[in-house]
């Protein structure tokens, strides 16, 4: 009987990081990196928080009102903190988009 050159088993499915499991969340990937902004009050890292990722209540330092879960907003922290990057990150604040754009540059955290 002649031999077949075709494999008899199905090829193994890739596993681990090479598998085609969950689809890449483009929205999360696009907005996960902070944007650096320069202003008269210093250098800031600003990250956009989407409606889907806004899951807690926050108090906006610009207007003093609450940012409810499901409301798109921004998170900002100083790039040029005197006490280092860890201290700056721990002092990050959640702002409404409008409050961040129209903030007084005298805000010091």
JSON list of C-alpha atoms in Angstrom, two decimals:
[
{"chain": "A", "resi": 1, "resn": "UNK", "atom": "CA", "xyz": [0.00, 0.00, 0.00]},
{"chain": "A", "resi": 2, "resn": "UNK", "atom": "CA", "xyz": [1.46, 3.44, -0.95]},
{"chain": "A", "resi": 3, "resn": "UNK", "atom": "CA", "xyz": [2.29, 5.90, 1.83]},
{"chain": "A", "resi": 4, "resn": "UNK", "atom": "CA", "xyz": [0.39, 9.12, 2.25]},
{"chain": "A", "resi": 5, "resn": "UNK", "atom": "CA", "xyz": [2.41, 12.29, 2.78]},
{"chain": "A", "resi": 6, "resn": "UNK", "atom": "CA", "xyz": [-0.46, 13.96, 4.62]},
{"chain": "A", "resi": 7, "resn": "UNK", "atom": "CA", "xyz": [-0.29, 14.10, 8.40]},
{"chain": "A", "resi": 8, "resn": "UNK", "atom": "CA", "xyz": [-2.94, 11.99, 10.10]},
{"chain": "A", "resi": 9, "resn": "UNK", "atom": "CA", "xyz": [-3.33, 14.30, 13.09]},
{"chain": "A", "resi": 10, "resn": "UNK", "atom": "CA", "xyz": [-4.73, 17.78, 13.09]},
{"chain": "A", "resi": 11, "resn": "UNK", "atom": "CA", "xyz": [-2.10, 20.42, 13.76]},
{"chain": "A", "resi": 12, "resn": "UNK", "atom": "CA", "xyz": [-1.87, 21.45, 17.41]},
{"chain": "A", "resi": 13, "resn": "UNK", "atom": "CA", "xyz": [-3.57, 24.70, 18.31]},
{"chain": "A", "resi": 14, "resn": "UNK", "atom": "CA", "xyz": [-1.17, 27.36, 19.53]},
{"chain": "A", "resi": 15, "resn": "UNK", "atom": "CA", "xyz": [-1.43, 28.03, 23.23]},
{"chain": "A", "resi": 16, "resn": "UNK", "atom": "CA", "xyz": [-0.35, 30.73, 25.61]},
{"chain": "A", "resi": 17, "resn": "UNK", "atom": "CA", "xyz": [0.42, 34.18, 24.28]},
{"chain": "A", "resi": 18, "resn": "UNK", "atom": "CA", "xyz": [0.36, 33.00, 20.64]},
{"chain": "A", "resi": 19, "resn": "UNK", "atom": "CA", "xyz": [-3.23, 31.79, 20.71]},
{"chain": "A", "resi": 20, "resn": "UNK", "atom": "CA", "xyz": [-5.96, 33.90, 19.13]},
{"chain": "A", "resi": 21, "resn": "UNK", "atom": "CA", "xyz": [-8.07, 34.04, 22.28]},
{"chain": "A", "resi": 22, "resn": "UNK", "atom": "CA", "xyz": [-9.83, 37.26, 23.25]},
{"chain": "A", "resi": 23, "resn": "UNK", "atom": "CA", "xyz": [-9.92, 40.12, 20.78]},
{"chain": "A", "resi": 24, "resn": "UNK", "atom": "CA", "xyz": [-7.69, 43.07, 21.49]},
{"chain": "A", "resi": 25, "resn": "UNK", "atom": "CA", "xyz": [-9.63, 45.87, 23.15]},
{"chain": "A", "resi": 26, "resn": "UNK", "atom": "CA", "xyz": [-8.56, 48.75, 20.88]},
{"chain": "A", "resi": 27, "resn": "UNK", "atom": "CA", "xyz": [-10.33, 51.36, 22.98]},
{"chain": "A", "resi": 28, "resn": "UNK", "atom": "CA", "xyz": [-8.43, 50.33, 26.09]},
{"chain": "A", "resi": 29, "resn": "UNK", "atom": "CA", "xyz": [-5.13, 50.06, 24.24]},
{"chain": "A", "resi": 30, "resn": "UNK", "atom": "CA", "xyz": [-5.52, 53.51, 22.65]},
{"chain": "A", "resi": 31, "resn": "UNK", "atom": "CA", "xyz": [-6.39, 55.34, 25.86]},
{"chain": "A", "resi": 32, "resn": "UNK", "atom": "CA", "xyz": [-4.14, 53.40, 28.24]},
{"chain": "A", "resi": 33, "resn": "UNK", "atom": "CA", "xyz": [-1.08, 55.54, 27.57]},
{"chain": "A", "resi": 34, "resn": "UNK", "atom": "CA", "xyz": [-1.04, 58.94, 29.25]},
{"chain": "A", "resi": 35, "resn": "UNK", "atom": "CA", "xyz": [-0.63, 62.02, 27.09]},
{"chain": "A", "resi": 36, "resn": "UNK", "atom": "CA", "xyz": [1.90, 64.60, 28.26]},
{"chain": "A", "resi": 37, "resn": "UNK", "atom": "CA", "xyz": [0.62, 68.17, 28.41]},
{"chain": "A", "resi": 38, "resn": "UNK", "atom": "CA", "xyz": [2.52, 71.37, 29.12]},
{"chain": "A", "resi": 39, "resn": "UNK", "atom": "CA", "xyz": [0.75, 74.19, 30.97]},
{"chain": "A", "resi": 40, "resn": "UNK", "atom": "CA", "xyz": [1.75, 77.32, 32.89]},
{"chain": "A", "resi": 41, "resn": "UNK", "atom": "CA", "xyz": [1.50, 75.29, 36.10]},
{"chain": "A", "resi": 42, "resn": "UNK", "atom": "CA", "xyz": [3.89, 72.56, 34.94]},
{"chain": "A", "resi": 43, "resn": "UNK", "atom": "CA", "xyz": [4.06, 69.33, 33.00]},
{"chain": "A", "resi": 44, "resn": "UNK", "atom": "CA", "xyz": [1.12, 66.94, 33.34]},
{"chain": "A", "resi": 45, "resn": "UNK", "atom": "CA", "xyz": [0.34, 63.36, 32.41]},
{"chain": "A", "resi": 46, "resn": "UNK", "atom": "CA", "xyz": [-3.29, 63.11, 31.30]},
{"chain": "A", "resi": 47, "resn": "UNK", "atom": "CA", "xyz": [-5.14, 59.86, 30.65]},
{"chain": "A", "resi": 48, "resn": "UNK", "atom": "CA", "xyz": [-8.64, 59.62, 29.22]},
{"chain": "A", "resi": 49, "resn": "UNK", "atom": "CA", "xyz": [-11.04, 57.34, 31.12]},
{"chain": "A", "resi": 50, "resn": "UNK", "atom": "CA", "xyz": [-13.82, 55.97, 28.91]},
{"chain": "A", "resi": 51, "resn": "UNK", "atom": "CA", "xyz": [-17.42, 55.41, 29.98]},
{"chain": "A", "resi": 52, "resn": "UNK", "atom": "CA", "xyz": [-16.81, 51.70, 30.14]},
{"chain": "A", "resi": 53, "resn": "UNK", "atom": "CA", "xyz": [-13.75, 52.05, 32.38]},
{"chain": "A", "resi": 54, "resn": "UNK", "atom": "CA", "xyz": [-15.29, 54.62, 34.75]},
{"chain": "A", "resi": 55, "resn": "UNK", "atom": "CA", "xyz": [-16.54, 52.38, 37.52]},
{"chain": "A", "resi": 56, "resn": "UNK", "atom": "CA", "xyz": [-16.23, 54.47, 40.71]},
{"chain": "A", "resi": 57, "resn": "UNK", "atom": "CA", "xyz": [-17.39, 57.80, 42.09]},
{"chain": "A", "resi": 58, "resn": "UNK", "atom": "CA", "xyz": [-14.77, 60.56, 42.07]},
{"chain": "A", "resi": 59, "resn": "UNK", "atom": "CA", "xyz": [-14.80, 64.17, 43.17]},
{"chain": "A", "resi": 60, "resn": "UNK", "atom": "CA", "xyz": [-13.66, 66.65, 40.53]},
{"chain": "A", "resi": 61, "resn": "UNK", "atom": "CA", "xyz": [-11.20, 69.19, 42.01]},
{"chain": "A", "resi": 62, "resn": "UNK", "atom": "CA", "xyz": [-12.21, 71.76, 39.39]},
{"chain": "A", "resi": 63, "resn": "UNK", "atom": "CA", "xyz": [-15.90, 72.11, 40.27]},
{"chain": "A", "resi": 64, "resn": "UNK", "atom": "CA", "xyz": [-16.20, 70.02, 43.44]},
{"chain": "A", "resi": 65, "resn": "UNK", "atom": "CA", "xyz": [-19.01, 67.93, 41.95]},
{"chain": "A", "resi": 66, "resn": "UNK", "atom": "CA", "xyz": [-19.08, 64.15, 41.76]},
{"chain": "A", "resi": 67, "resn": "UNK", "atom": "CA", "xyz": [-18.04, 62.20, 38.68]},
{"chain": "A", "resi": 68, "resn": "UNK", "atom": "CA", "xyz": [-20.48, 59.29, 38.61]},
{"chain": "A", "resi": 69, "resn": "UNK", "atom": "CA", "xyz": [-19.66, 55.80, 37.32]},
{"chain": "A", "resi": 70, "resn": "UNK", "atom": "CA", "xyz": [-20.10, 55.59, 33.56]},
{"chain": "A", "resi": 71, "resn": "UNK", "atom": "CA", "xyz": [-19.11, 59.23, 32.94]},
{"chain": "A", "resi": 72, "resn": "UNK", "atom": "CA", "xyz": [-16.14, 59.78, 30.64]},
{"chain": "A", "resi": 73, "resn": "UNK", "atom": "CA", "xyz": [-13.45, 61.96, 32.27]},
{"chain": "A", "resi": 74, "resn": "UNK", "atom": "CA", "xyz": [-9.68, 62.46, 32.53]},
{"chain": "A", "resi": 75, "resn": "UNK", "atom": "CA", "xyz": [-7.10, 61.57, 35.16]},
{"chain": "A", "resi": 76, "resn": "UNK", "atom": "CA", "xyz": [-4.19, 63.98, 35.57]},
{"chain": "A", "resi": 77, "resn": "UNK", "atom": "CA", "xyz": [-1.01, 63.94, 37.61]},
{"chain": "A", "resi": 78, "resn": "UNK", "atom": "CA", "xyz": [2.14, 66.05, 37.60]},
{"chain": "A", "resi": 79, "resn": "UNK", "atom": "CA", "xyz": [5.08, 64.97, 35.50]},
{"chain": "A", "resi": 80, "resn": "UNK", "atom": "CA", "xyz": [7.51, 67.26, 37.30]},
{"chain": "A", "resi": 81, "resn": "UNK", "atom": "CA", "xyz": [6.73, 66.55, 40.96]},
{"chain": "A", "resi": 82, "resn": "UNK", "atom": "CA", "xyz": [9.34, 67.59, 43.52]},
{"chain": "A", "resi": 83, "resn": "UNK", "atom": "CA", "xyz": [8.91, 64.33, 45.41]},
{"chain": "A", "resi": 84, "resn": "UNK", "atom": "CA", "xyz": [9.33, 61.95, 42.48]},
{"chain": "A", "resi": 85, "resn": "UNK", "atom": "CA", "xyz": [7.16, 59.94, 40.14]},
{"chain": "A", "resi": 86, "resn": "UNK", "atom": "CA", "xyz": [5.58, 57.72, 42.82]},
{"chain": "A", "resi": 87, "resn": "UNK", "atom": "CA", "xyz": [4.41, 60.71, 44.84]},
{"chain": "A", "resi": 88, "resn": "UNK", "atom": "CA", "xyz": [3.02, 62.37, 41.71]},
{"chain": "A", "resi": 89, "resn": "UNK", "atom": "CA", "xyz": [1.14, 59.22, 40.75]},
{"chain": "A", "resi": 90, "resn": "UNK", "atom": "CA", "xyz": [-0.38, 58.92, 44.22]},
{"chain": "A", "resi": 91, "resn": "UNK", "atom": "CA", "xyz": [-1.63, 62.52, 43.92]},
{"chain": "A", "resi": 92, "resn": "UNK", "atom": "CA", "xyz": [-3.46, 61.99, 40.61]},
{"chain": "A", "resi": 93, "resn": "UNK", "atom": "CA", "xyz": [-6.94, 63.48, 40.34]},
{"chain": "A", "resi": 94, "resn": "UNK", "atom": "CA", "xyz": [-10.01, 62.71, 38.25]},
{"chain": "A", "resi": 95, "resn": "UNK", "atom": "CA", "xyz": [-11.43, 65.71, 36.38]},
{"chain": "A", "resi": 96, "resn": "UNK", "atom": "CA", "xyz": [-14.42, 66.40, 34.14]},
{"chain": "A", "resi": 97, "resn": "UNK", "atom": "CA", "xyz": [-13.19, 67.16, 30.59]},
{"chain": "A", "resi": 98, "resn": "UNK", "atom": "CA", "xyz": [-14.53, 70.70, 30.74]},
{"chain": "A", "resi": 99, "resn": "UNK", "atom": "CA", "xyz": [-13.07, 71.38, 34.20]},
{"chain": "A", "resi": 100, "resn": "UNK", "atom": "CA", "xyz": [-9.63, 70.16, 33.10]},
{"chain": "A", "resi": 101, "resn": "UNK", "atom": "CA", "xyz": [-9.62, 72.32, 29.97]},
{"chain": "A", "resi": 102, "resn": "UNK", "atom": "CA", "xyz": [-10.80, 75.45, 31.82]},
{"chain": "A", "resi": 103, "resn": "UNK", "atom": "CA", "xyz": [-8.94, 74.93, 35.10]},
{"chain": "A", "resi": 104, "resn": "UNK", "atom": "CA", "xyz": [-7.22, 77.73, 36.92]},
{"chain": "A", "resi": 105, "resn": "UNK", "atom": "CA", "xyz": [-3.48, 77.23, 36.68]},
{"chain": "A", "resi": 106, "resn": "UNK", "atom": "CA", "xyz": [-3.16, 78.14, 40.35]},
{"chain": "A", "resi": 107, "resn": "UNK", "atom": "CA", "xyz": [-4.39, 74.65, 41.29]},
{"chain": "A", "resi": 108, "resn": "UNK", "atom": "CA", "xyz": [-1.63, 72.91, 43.24]},
{"chain": "A", "resi": 109, "resn": "UNK", "atom": "CA", "xyz": [-3.27, 69.59, 44.16]}
]
